mmCIF file of C-alpha atoms in Angstrom:
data_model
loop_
_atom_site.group_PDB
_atom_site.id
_atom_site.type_symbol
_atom_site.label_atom_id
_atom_site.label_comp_id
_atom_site.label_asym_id
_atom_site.label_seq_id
_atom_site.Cartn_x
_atom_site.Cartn_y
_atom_site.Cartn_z
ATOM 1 C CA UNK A 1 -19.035 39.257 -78.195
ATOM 2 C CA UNK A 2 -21.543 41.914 -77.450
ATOM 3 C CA UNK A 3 -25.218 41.381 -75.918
ATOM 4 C CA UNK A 4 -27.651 44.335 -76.392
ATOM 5 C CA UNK A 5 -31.240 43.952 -74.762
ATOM 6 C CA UNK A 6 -33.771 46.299 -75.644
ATOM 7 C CA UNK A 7 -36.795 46.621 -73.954
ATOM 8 C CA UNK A 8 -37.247 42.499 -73.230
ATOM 9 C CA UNK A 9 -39.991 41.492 -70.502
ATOM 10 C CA UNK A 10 -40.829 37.952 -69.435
ATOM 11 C CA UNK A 11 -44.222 36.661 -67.602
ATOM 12 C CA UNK A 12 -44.741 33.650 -66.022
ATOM 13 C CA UNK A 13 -48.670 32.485 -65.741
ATOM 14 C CA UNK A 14 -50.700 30.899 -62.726
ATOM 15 C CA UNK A 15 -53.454 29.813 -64.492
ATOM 16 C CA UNK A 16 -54.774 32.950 -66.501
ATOM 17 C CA UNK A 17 -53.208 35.217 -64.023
ATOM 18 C CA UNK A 18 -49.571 37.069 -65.910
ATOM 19 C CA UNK A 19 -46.952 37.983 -63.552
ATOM 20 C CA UNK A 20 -44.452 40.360 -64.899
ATOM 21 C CA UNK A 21 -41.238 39.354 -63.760
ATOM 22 C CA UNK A 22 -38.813 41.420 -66.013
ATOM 23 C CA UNK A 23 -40.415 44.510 -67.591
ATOM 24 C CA UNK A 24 -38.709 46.587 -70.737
ATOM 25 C CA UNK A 25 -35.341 46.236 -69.636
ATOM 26 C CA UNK A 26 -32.577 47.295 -71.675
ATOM 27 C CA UNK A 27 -28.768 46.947 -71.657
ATOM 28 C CA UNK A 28 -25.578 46.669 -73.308
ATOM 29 C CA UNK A 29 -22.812 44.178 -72.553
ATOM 30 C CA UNK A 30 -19.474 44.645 -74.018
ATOM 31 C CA UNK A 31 -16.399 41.947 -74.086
ATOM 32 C CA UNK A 32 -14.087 42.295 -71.677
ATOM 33 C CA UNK A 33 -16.097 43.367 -68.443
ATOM 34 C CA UNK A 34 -18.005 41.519 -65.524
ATOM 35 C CA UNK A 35 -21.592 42.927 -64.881
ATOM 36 C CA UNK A 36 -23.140 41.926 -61.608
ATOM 37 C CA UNK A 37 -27.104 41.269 -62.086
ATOM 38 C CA UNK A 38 -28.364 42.428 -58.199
ATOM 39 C CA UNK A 39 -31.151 42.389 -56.269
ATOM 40 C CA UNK A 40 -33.120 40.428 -53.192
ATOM 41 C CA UNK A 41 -34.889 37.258 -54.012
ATOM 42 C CA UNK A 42 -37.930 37.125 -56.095
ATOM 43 C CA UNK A 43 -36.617 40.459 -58.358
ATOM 44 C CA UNK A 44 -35.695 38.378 -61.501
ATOM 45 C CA UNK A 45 -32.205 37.793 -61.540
ATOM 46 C CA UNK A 46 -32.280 34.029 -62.659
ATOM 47 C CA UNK A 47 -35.329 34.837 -65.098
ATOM 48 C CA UNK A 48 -32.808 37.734 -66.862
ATOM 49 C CA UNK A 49 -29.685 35.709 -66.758
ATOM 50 C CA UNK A 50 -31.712 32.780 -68.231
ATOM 51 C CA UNK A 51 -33.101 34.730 -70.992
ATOM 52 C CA UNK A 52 -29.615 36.450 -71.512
ATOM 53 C CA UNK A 53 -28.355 32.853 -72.278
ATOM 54 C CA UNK A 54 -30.775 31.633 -74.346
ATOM 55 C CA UNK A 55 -32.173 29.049 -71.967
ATOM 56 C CA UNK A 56 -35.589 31.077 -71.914
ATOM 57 C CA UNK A 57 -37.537 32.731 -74.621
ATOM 58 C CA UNK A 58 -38.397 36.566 -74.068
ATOM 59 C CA UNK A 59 -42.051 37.600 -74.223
ATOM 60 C CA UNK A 60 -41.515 40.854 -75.646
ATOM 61 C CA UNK A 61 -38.391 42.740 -77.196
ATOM 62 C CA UNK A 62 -35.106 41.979 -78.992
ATOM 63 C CA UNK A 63 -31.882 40.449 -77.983
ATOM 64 C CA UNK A 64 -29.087 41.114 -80.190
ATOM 65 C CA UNK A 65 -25.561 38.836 -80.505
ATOM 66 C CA UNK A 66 -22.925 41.058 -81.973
ATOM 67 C CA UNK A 67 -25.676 42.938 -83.942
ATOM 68 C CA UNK A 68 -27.328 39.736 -84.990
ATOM 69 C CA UNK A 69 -30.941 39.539 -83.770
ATOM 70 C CA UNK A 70 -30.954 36.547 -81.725
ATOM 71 C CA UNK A 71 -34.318 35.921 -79.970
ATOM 72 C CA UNK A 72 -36.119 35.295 -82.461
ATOM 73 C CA UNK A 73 -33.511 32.652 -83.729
ATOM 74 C CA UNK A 74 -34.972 28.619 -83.701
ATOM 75 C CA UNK A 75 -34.406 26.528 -80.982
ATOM 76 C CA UNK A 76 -31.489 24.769 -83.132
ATOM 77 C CA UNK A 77 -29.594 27.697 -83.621
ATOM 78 C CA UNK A 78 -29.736 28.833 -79.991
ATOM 79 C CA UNK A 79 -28.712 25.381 -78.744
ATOM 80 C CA UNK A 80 -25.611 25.446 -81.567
ATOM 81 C CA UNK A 81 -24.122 29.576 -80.025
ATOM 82 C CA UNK A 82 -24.614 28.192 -76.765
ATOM 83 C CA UNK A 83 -23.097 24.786 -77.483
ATOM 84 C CA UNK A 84 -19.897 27.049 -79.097
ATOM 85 C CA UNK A 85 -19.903 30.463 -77.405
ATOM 86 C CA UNK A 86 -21.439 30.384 -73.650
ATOM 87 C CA UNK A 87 -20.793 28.924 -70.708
ATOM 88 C CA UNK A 88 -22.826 28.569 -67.932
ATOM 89 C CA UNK A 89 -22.559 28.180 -64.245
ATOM 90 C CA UNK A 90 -25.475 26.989 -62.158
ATOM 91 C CA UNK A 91 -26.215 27.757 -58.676
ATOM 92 C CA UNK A 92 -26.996 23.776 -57.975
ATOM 93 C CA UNK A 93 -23.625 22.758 -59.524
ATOM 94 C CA UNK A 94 -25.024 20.478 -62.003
ATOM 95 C CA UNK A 95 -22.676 18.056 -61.872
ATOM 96 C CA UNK A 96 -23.007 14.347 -62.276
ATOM 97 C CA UNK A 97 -22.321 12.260 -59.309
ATOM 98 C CA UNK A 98 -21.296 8.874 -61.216
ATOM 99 C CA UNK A 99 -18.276 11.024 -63.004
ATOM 100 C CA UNK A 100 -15.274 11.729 -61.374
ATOM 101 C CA UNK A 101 -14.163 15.488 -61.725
ATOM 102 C CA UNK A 102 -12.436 15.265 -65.013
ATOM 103 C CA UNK A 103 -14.980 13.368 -66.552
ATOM 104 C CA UNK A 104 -17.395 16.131 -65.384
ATOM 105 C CA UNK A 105 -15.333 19.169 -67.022
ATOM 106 C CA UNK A 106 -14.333 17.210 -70.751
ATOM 107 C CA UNK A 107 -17.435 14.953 -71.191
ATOM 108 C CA UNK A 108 -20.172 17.465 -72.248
ATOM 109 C CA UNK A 109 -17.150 19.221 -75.110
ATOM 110 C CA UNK A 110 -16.019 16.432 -76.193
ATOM 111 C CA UNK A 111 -19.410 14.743 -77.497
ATOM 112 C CA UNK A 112 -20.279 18.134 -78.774
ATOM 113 C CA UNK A 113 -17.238 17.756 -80.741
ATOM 114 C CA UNK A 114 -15.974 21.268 -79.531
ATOM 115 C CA UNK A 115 -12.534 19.667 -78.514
ATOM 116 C CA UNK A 116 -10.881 16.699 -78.853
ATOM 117 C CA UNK A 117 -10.005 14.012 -75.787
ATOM 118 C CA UNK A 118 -6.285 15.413 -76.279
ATOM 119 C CA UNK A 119 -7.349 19.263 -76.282
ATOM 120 C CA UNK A 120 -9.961 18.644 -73.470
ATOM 121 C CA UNK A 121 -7.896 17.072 -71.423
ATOM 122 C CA UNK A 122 -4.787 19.333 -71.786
ATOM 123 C CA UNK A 123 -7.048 22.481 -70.677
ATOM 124 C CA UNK A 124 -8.792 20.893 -68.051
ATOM 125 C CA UNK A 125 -5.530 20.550 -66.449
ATOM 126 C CA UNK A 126 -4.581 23.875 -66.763
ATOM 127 C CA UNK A 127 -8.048 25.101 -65.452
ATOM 128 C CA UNK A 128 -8.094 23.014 -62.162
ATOM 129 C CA UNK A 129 -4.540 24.195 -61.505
ATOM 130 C CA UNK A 130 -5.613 27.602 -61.632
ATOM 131 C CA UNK A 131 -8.614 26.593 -59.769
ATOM 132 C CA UNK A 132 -6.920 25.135 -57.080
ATOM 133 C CA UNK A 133 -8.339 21.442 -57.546
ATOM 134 C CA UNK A 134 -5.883 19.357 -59.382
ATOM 135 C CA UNK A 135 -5.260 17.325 -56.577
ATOM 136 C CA UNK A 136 -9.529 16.115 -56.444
ATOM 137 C CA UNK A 137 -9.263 15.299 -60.113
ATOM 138 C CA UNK A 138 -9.934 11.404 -59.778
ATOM 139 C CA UNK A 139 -12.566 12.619 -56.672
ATOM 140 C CA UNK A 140 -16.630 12.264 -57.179
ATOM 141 C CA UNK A 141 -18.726 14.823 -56.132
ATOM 142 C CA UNK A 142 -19.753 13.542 -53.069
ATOM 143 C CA UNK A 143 -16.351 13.297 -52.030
ATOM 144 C CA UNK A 144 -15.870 17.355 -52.445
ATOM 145 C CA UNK A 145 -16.930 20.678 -50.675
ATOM 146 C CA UNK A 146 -19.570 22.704 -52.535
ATOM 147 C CA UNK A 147 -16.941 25.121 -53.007
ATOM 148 C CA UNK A 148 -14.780 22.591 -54.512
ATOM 149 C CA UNK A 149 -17.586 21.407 -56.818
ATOM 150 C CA UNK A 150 -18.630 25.095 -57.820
ATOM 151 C CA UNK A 151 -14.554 25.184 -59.139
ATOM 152 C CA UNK A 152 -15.605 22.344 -61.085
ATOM 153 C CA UNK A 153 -18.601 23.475 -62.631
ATOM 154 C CA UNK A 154 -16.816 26.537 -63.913
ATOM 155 C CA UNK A 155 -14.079 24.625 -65.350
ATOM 156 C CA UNK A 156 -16.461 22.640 -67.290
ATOM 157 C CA UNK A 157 -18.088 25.808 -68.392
ATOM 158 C CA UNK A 158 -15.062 27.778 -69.716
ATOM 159 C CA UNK A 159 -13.376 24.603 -71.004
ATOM 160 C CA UNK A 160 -14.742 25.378 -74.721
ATOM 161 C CA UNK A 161 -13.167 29.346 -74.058
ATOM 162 C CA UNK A 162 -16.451 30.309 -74.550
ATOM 163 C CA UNK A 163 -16.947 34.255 -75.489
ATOM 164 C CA UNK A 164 -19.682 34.528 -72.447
ATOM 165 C CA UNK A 165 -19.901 33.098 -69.620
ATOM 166 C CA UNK A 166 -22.997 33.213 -67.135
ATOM 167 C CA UNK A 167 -22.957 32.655 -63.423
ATOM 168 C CA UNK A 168 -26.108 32.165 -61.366
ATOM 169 C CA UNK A 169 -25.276 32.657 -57.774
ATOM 170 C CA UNK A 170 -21.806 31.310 -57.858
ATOM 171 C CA UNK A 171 -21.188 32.408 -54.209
ATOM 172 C CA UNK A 172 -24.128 32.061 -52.142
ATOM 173 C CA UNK A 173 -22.969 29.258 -50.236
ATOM 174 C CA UNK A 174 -19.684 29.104 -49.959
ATOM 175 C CA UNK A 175 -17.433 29.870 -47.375
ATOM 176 C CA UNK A 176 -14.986 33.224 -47.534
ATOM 177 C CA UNK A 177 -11.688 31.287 -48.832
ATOM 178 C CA UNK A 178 -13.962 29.518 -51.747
ATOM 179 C CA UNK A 179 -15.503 32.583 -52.396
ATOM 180 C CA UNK A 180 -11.598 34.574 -52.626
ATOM 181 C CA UNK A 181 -10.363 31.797 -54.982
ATOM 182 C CA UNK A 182 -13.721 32.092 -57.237
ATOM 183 C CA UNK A 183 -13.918 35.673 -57.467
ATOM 184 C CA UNK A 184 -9.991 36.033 -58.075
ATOM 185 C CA UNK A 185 -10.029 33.183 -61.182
ATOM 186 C CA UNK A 186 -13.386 34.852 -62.534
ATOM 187 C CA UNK A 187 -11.473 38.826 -62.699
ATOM 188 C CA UNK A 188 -8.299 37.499 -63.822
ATOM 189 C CA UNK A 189 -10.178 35.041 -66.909
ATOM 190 C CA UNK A 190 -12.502 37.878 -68.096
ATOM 191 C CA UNK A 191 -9.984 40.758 -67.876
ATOM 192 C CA UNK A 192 -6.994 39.147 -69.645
ATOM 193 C CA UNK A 193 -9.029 36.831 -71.885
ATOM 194 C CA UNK A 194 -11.585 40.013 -73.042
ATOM 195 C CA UNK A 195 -14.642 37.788 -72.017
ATOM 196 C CA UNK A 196 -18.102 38.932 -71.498
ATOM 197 C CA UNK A 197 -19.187 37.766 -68.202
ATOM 198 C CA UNK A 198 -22.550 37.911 -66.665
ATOM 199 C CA UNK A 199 -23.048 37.393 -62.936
ATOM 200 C CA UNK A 200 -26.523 37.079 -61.220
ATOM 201 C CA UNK A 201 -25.950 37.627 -57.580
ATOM 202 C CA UNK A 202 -27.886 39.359 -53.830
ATOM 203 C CA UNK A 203 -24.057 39.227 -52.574
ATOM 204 C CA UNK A 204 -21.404 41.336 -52.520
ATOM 205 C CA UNK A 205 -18.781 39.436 -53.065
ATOM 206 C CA UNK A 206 -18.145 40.312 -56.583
ATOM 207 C CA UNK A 207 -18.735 44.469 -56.205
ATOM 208 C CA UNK A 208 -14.712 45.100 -55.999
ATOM 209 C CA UNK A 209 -14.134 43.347 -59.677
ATOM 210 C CA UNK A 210 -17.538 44.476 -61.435
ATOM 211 C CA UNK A 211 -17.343 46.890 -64.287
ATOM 212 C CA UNK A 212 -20.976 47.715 -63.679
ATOM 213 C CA UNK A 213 -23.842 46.705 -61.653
ATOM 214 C CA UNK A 214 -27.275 46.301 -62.289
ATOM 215 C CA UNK A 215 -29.505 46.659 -59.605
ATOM 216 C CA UNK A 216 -33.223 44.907 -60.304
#
C-alpha cells in the first residue's frame, strides 16, 4: 500500500484563536520502507501520524490510499481500511489491564471478524516468540515491564498483517535492550514482509533502519 499526502494542514482552536500545527505538507510513502516522522515536542508528529491513520480528519488537502482519495472518505469507510489494513501502536500502550497478554493481542481481530480464534491464536504465538514474550503470555499488564507491554501492543497491532503499520513513540521509555529487540522485530517485519511503516519519534533509535526521515 502506498500513502501520498499533498499539501494537508491541520489546526487545532482555543476558542476563536487557529493554531497551525501541520501546514501544506506533502509526501509519499511506498511499501516496503520505514519512515521516521522527527522532531522536538510540540512540532506535530502525533497530529501527522494521526491524520496519516485516519484517526484525525485533515483541514485542508488530500490523502490518497493506493491512488484512492481517502480523506474525504465517511467515517464508516475509514473505520472498515483501518479495521483491515493498519495497525497502530500507541505511545501509552493501550492495553487492557483485566486481559491477560493473549487476550490483549486476539480479542480486538477476532470480534472484528478479521481472524478466527484458531488463526488468531496460531499467529499470536508466532509473534510473541519473535517478540521475545511467550513466556508472559498468561501475565496481566501490571505484572510486565513497559517494554514488555510495548511488545504486546505491537503484536496486537500486526496480528491482522496489516499493510501499514503506525508507531507513536514506540521507544521513548524504554530501556536500551527493549529498545534493540523493538527496533530489530520492526526492520526485519517491514523489510521481508514489504510493509509500509510509519514511525513518529524525537529519538534516534530507529535512524540506522529508516529508509527516510522526515524532519518537522
Amino acid at each position: 500500500m502506498i500513502i501520498k499526502a499533498e499539501n494537508i494542514k491541520k489546526c487545532y482552536y482555543t476558542g476563536k484563536e487557529a493554531h497551525l500545527v501541520i501546514d501544506d505538507f506533502s509526501y509519499t510513502f511506498e511499501e516496503g520502507k520505514i519512515y521516521l516522522i522527527k522532531g522536538l515536542s510540540g512540532k506535530g508528529k502525533t497530529t501527522l501520524l494521526s491524520l496519516l491513520a485516519l484517526l484525525d480528519d485533515i483541514d485542508g488537502g488530500k490523502i490518497y490510499y493506493d491512488n484512492e482519495l481517502i480523506s474525504n472518505a465517511n467515517m464508516d469507510k475509514k473505520c472498515v481500511l483501518r479495521s483491515k489494513e493498519i495497525g497502530i501502536v500507541f505511545q501509552d500502550y493501550g492495553l487492557l489491564q483485566e486481559l491477560n497478554v493473549i487476550e490483549n493481542i486476539i480479542l480486538g481481530d477476532i470480534i472484528t471478524g478479521n481472524l478466527s480464534e484458531v488463526e488468531a491464536l496460531e499467529r499470536s504465538d508466532q509473534i510473541i516468540n519473535m517478540l521475545q514474550i511467550s513466556d508472559k503470555k498468561n501475565c496481566y499488564p501490571n505484572e510486565m515491564s513497559g517494554g514488555q507491554q510495548q511488545r504486546v501492543g505491537i503484536a496486537r497491532a500486526i496480528l491482522k498483517n496489516p499493510k501499514i503499520v503506525f508507531l507513536d513513540e514506540p521507544t521513548s521509555s524504554l530501556d536500551g535492550e527493549n529498545t534493540k529487540i523493538i527496533v530489530s522485530f520492526i526492520e526485519k517485519y517491514c523489510h521481508e514482509n514489504k510493509k509500509l511503516v510509519i514511525i513518529a519519534t524525537h529519538l534516534d533509535s530507529f535512524d540506522n533502519i529508516a529508509d527516510d526521515i522526515i524532519e518537522l
